[in-house]
PDB file of C-alpha atoms in Angstrom:
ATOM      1  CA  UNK A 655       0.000   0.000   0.000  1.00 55.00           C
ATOM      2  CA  UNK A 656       1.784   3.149  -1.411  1.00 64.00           C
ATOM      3  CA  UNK A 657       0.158   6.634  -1.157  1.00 64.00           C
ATOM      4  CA  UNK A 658       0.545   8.501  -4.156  1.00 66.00           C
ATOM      5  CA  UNK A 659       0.755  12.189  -3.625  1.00 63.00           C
ATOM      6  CA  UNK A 660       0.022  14.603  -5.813  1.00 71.00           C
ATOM      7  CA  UNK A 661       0.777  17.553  -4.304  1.00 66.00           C
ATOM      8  CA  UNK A 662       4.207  18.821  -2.300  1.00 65.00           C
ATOM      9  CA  UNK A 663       3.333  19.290   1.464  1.00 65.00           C
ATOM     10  CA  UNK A 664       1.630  22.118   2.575  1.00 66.00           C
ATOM     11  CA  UNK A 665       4.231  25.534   3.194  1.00 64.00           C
ATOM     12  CA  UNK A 666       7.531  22.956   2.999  1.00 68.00           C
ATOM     13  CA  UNK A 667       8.761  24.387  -0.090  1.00 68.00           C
ATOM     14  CA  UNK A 668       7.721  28.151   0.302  1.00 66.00           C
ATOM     15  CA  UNK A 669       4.817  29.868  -1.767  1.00 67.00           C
ATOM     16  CA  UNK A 670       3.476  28.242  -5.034  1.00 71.00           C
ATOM     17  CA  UNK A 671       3.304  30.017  -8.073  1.00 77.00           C
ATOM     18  CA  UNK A 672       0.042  31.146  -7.559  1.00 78.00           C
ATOM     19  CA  UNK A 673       0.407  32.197  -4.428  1.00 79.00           C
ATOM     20  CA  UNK A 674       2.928  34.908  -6.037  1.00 79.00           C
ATOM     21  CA  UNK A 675       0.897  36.015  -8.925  1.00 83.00           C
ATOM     22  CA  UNK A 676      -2.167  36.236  -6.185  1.00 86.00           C
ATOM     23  CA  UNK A 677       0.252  38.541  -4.143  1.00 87.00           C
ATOM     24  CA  UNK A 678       1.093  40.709  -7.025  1.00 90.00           C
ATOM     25  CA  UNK A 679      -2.342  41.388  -8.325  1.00 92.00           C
ATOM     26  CA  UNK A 680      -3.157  42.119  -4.876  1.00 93.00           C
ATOM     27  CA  UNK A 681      -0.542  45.132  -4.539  1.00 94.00           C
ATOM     28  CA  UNK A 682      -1.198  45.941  -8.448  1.00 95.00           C
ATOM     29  CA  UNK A 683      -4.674  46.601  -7.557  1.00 94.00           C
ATOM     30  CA  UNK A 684      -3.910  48.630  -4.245  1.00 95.00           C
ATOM     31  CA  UNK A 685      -1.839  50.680  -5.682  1.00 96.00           C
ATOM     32  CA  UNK A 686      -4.285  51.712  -8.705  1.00 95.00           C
ATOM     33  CA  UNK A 687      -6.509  51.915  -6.402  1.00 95.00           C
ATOM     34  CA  UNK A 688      -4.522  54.576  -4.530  1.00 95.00           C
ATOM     35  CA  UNK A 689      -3.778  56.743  -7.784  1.00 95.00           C
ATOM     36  CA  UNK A 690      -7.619  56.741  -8.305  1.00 95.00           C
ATOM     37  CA  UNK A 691      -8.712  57.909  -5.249  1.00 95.00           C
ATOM     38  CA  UNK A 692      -5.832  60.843  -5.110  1.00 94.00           C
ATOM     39  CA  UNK A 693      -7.246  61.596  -8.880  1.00 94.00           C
ATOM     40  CA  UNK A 694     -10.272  62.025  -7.402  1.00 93.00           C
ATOM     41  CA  UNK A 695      -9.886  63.939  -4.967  1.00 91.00           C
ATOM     42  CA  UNK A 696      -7.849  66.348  -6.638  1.00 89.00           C
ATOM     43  CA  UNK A 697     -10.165  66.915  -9.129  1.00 86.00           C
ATOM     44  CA  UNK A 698     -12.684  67.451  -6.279  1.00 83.00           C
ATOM     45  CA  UNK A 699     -10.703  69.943  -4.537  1.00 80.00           C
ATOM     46  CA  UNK A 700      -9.984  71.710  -7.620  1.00 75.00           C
ATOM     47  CA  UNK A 701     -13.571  71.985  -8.651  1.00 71.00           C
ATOM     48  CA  UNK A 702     -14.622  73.051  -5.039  1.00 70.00           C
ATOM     49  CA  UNK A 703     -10.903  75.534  -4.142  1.00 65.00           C
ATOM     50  CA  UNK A 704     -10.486  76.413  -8.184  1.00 61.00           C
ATOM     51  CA  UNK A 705     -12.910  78.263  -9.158  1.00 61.00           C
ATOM     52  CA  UNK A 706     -11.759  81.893  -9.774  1.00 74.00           C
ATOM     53  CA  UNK A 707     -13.377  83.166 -13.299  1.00 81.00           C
ATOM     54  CA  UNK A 708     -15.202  82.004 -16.060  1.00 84.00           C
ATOM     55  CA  UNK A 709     -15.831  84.665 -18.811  1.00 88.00           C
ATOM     56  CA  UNK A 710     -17.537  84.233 -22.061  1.00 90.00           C
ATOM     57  CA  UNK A 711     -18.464  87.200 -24.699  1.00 92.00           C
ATOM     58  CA  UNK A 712     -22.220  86.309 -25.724  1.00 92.00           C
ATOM     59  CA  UNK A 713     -21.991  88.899 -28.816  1.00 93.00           C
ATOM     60  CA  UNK A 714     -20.531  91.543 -30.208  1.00 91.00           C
ATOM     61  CA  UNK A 715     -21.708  94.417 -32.114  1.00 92.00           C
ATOM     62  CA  UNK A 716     -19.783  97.000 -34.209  1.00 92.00           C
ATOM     63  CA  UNK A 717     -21.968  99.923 -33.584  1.00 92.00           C
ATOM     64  CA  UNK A 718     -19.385 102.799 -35.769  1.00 92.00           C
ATOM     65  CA  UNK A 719     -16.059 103.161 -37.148  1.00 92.00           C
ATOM     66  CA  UNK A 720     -15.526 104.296 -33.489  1.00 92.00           C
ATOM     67  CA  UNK A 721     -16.852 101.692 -31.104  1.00 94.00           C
ATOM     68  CA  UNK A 722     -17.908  98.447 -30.842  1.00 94.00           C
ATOM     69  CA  UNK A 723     -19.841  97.029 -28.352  1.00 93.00           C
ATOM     70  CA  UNK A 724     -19.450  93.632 -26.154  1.00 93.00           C
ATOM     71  CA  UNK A 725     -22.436  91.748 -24.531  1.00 93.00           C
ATOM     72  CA  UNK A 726     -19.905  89.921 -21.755  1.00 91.00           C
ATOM     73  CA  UNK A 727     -21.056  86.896 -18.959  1.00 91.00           C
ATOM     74  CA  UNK A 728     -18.644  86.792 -16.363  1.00 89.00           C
ATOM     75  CA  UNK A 729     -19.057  84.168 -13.328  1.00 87.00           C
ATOM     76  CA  UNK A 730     -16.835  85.003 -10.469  1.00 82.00           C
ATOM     77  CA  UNK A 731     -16.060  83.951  -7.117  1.00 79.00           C
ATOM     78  CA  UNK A 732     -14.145  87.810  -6.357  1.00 78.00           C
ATOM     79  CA  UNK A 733     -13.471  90.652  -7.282  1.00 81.00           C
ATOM     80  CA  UNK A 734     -11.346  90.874 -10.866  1.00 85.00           C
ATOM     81  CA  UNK A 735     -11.096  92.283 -13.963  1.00 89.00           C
ATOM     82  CA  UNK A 736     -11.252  90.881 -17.785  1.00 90.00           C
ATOM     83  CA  UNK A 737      -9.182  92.031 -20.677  1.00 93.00           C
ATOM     84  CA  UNK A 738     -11.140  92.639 -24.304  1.00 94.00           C
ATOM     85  CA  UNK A 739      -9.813  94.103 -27.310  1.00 94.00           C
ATOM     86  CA  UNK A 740     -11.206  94.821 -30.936  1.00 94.00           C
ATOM     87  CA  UNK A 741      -9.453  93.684 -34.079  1.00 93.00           C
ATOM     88  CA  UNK A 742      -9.696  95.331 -37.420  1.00 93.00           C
ATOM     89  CA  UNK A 743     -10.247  93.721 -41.019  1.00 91.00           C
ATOM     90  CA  UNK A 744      -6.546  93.109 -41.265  1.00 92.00           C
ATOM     91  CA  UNK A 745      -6.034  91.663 -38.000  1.00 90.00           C
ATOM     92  CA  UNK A 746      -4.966  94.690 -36.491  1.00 94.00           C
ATOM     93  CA  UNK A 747      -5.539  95.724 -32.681  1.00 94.00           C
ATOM     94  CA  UNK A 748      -7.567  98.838 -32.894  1.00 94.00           C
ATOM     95  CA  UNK A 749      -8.904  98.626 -29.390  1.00 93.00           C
ATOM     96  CA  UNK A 750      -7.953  97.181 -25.839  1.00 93.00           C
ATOM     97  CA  UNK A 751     -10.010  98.314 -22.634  1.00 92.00           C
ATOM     98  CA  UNK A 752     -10.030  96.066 -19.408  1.00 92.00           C
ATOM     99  CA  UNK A 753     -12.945  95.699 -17.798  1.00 88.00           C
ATOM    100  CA  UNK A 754     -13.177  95.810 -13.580  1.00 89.00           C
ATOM    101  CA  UNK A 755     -16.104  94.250 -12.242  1.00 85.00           C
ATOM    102  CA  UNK A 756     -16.275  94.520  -7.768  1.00 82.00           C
ATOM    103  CA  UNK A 757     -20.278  93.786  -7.541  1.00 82.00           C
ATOM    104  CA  UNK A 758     -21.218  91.749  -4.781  1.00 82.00           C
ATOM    105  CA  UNK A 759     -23.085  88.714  -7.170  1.00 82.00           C
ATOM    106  CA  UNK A 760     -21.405  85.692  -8.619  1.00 83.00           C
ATOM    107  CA  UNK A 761     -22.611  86.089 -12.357  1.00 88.00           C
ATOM    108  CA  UNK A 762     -22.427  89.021 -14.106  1.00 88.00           C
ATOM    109  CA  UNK A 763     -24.154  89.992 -17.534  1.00 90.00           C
ATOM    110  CA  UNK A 764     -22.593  93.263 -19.146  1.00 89.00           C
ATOM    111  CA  UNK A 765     -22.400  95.272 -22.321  1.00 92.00           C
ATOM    112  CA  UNK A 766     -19.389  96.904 -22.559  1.00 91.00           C
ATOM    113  CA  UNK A 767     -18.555  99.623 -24.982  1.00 92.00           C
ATOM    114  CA  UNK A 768     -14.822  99.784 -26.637  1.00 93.00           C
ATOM    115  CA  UNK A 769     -13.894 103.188 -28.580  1.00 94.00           C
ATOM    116  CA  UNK A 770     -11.507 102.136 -31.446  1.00 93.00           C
ATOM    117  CA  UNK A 771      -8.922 103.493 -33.160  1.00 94.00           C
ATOM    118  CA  UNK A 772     -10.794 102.519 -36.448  1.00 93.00           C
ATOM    119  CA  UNK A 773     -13.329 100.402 -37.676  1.00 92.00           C
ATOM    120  CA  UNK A 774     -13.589  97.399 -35.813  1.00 93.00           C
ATOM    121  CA  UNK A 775     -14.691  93.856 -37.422  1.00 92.00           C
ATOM    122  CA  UNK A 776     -14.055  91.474 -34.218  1.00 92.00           C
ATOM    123  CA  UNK A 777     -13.663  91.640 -30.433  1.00 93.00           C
ATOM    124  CA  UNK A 778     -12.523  89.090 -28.493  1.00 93.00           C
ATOM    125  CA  UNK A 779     -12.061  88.228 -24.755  1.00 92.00           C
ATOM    126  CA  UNK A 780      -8.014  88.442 -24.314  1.00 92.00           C
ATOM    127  CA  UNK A 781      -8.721  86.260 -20.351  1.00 88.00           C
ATOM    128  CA  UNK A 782      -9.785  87.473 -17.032  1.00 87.00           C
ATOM    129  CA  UNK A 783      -7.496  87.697 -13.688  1.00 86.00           C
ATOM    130  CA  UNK A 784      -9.116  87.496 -10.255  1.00 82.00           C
ATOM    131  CA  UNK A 785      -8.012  90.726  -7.947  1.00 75.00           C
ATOM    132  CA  UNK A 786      -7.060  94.144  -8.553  1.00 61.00           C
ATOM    133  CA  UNK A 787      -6.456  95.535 -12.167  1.00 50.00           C
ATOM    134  CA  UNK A 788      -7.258  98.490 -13.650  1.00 49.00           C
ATOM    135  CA  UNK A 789     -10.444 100.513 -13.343  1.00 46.00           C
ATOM    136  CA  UNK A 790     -13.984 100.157 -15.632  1.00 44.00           C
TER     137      UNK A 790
END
């Protein structure tokens, strides 16, 4: 009466092969898991710490060969100021004014008048900073 074994003794010869892979996919996966959850919150904190200012020119109007006007939506957390300027036919600056905005509310929905140098066939928002700057 022989027993046949099929198997080496249990923890005699150190971890099996599977027992490895088992262990590596284990600290694979907590380690991804780690990088997700800081990606997360990161992305949380930015969208709740980050906000600052979000402009966006609605339309523009050329109203003369002197002025143009801007029909601006700012969103702010602050305080701040946004920088337009009007563009000629040519691609020529022809007008530049930055525009201060202090009120109180979060969103703010403007029309803003820029006098030009000549006739104007494009504004465009240049970017907005959040603090001081220069006066409306």
């Amino acid at each position: 009466m022989t027993a046949v074994r099929e198997a080496t003794p249990e923890g005699r010869y150190g971890r099996t092969e599977d027992q490895r892979a088992d262990r590596k996919l284990k600290i694979i996966g907590a380690s991804l898991g780690v990088v997700l959850l800081g990606v997360v919150a990161w992305i949380g904190f930015d969208y709740v710490g980050g906000r600052g200012i979000s402009a966006e020119v609605i339309k523009s109007k050329i109203v003369s060969d002197t002025r143009a006007e801007v029909h601006l939506e700012v969103r702010k957390d602050g305080g701040g100021y946004c920088t337009l300027r009007a563009l000629s036919e040519d691609g020529r600056e022809v007008a530049r004014r930055d525009f201060r905005f202090d009120q109180p509310s979060d969103r703010i929905d403007d029309v803003v008048a820029l006098r030009t140098t000549s006739r104007a066939t494009a504004v465009e928002l240049m970017g907005c900073t959040a603090g001081g700057g220069s006066s409306r």
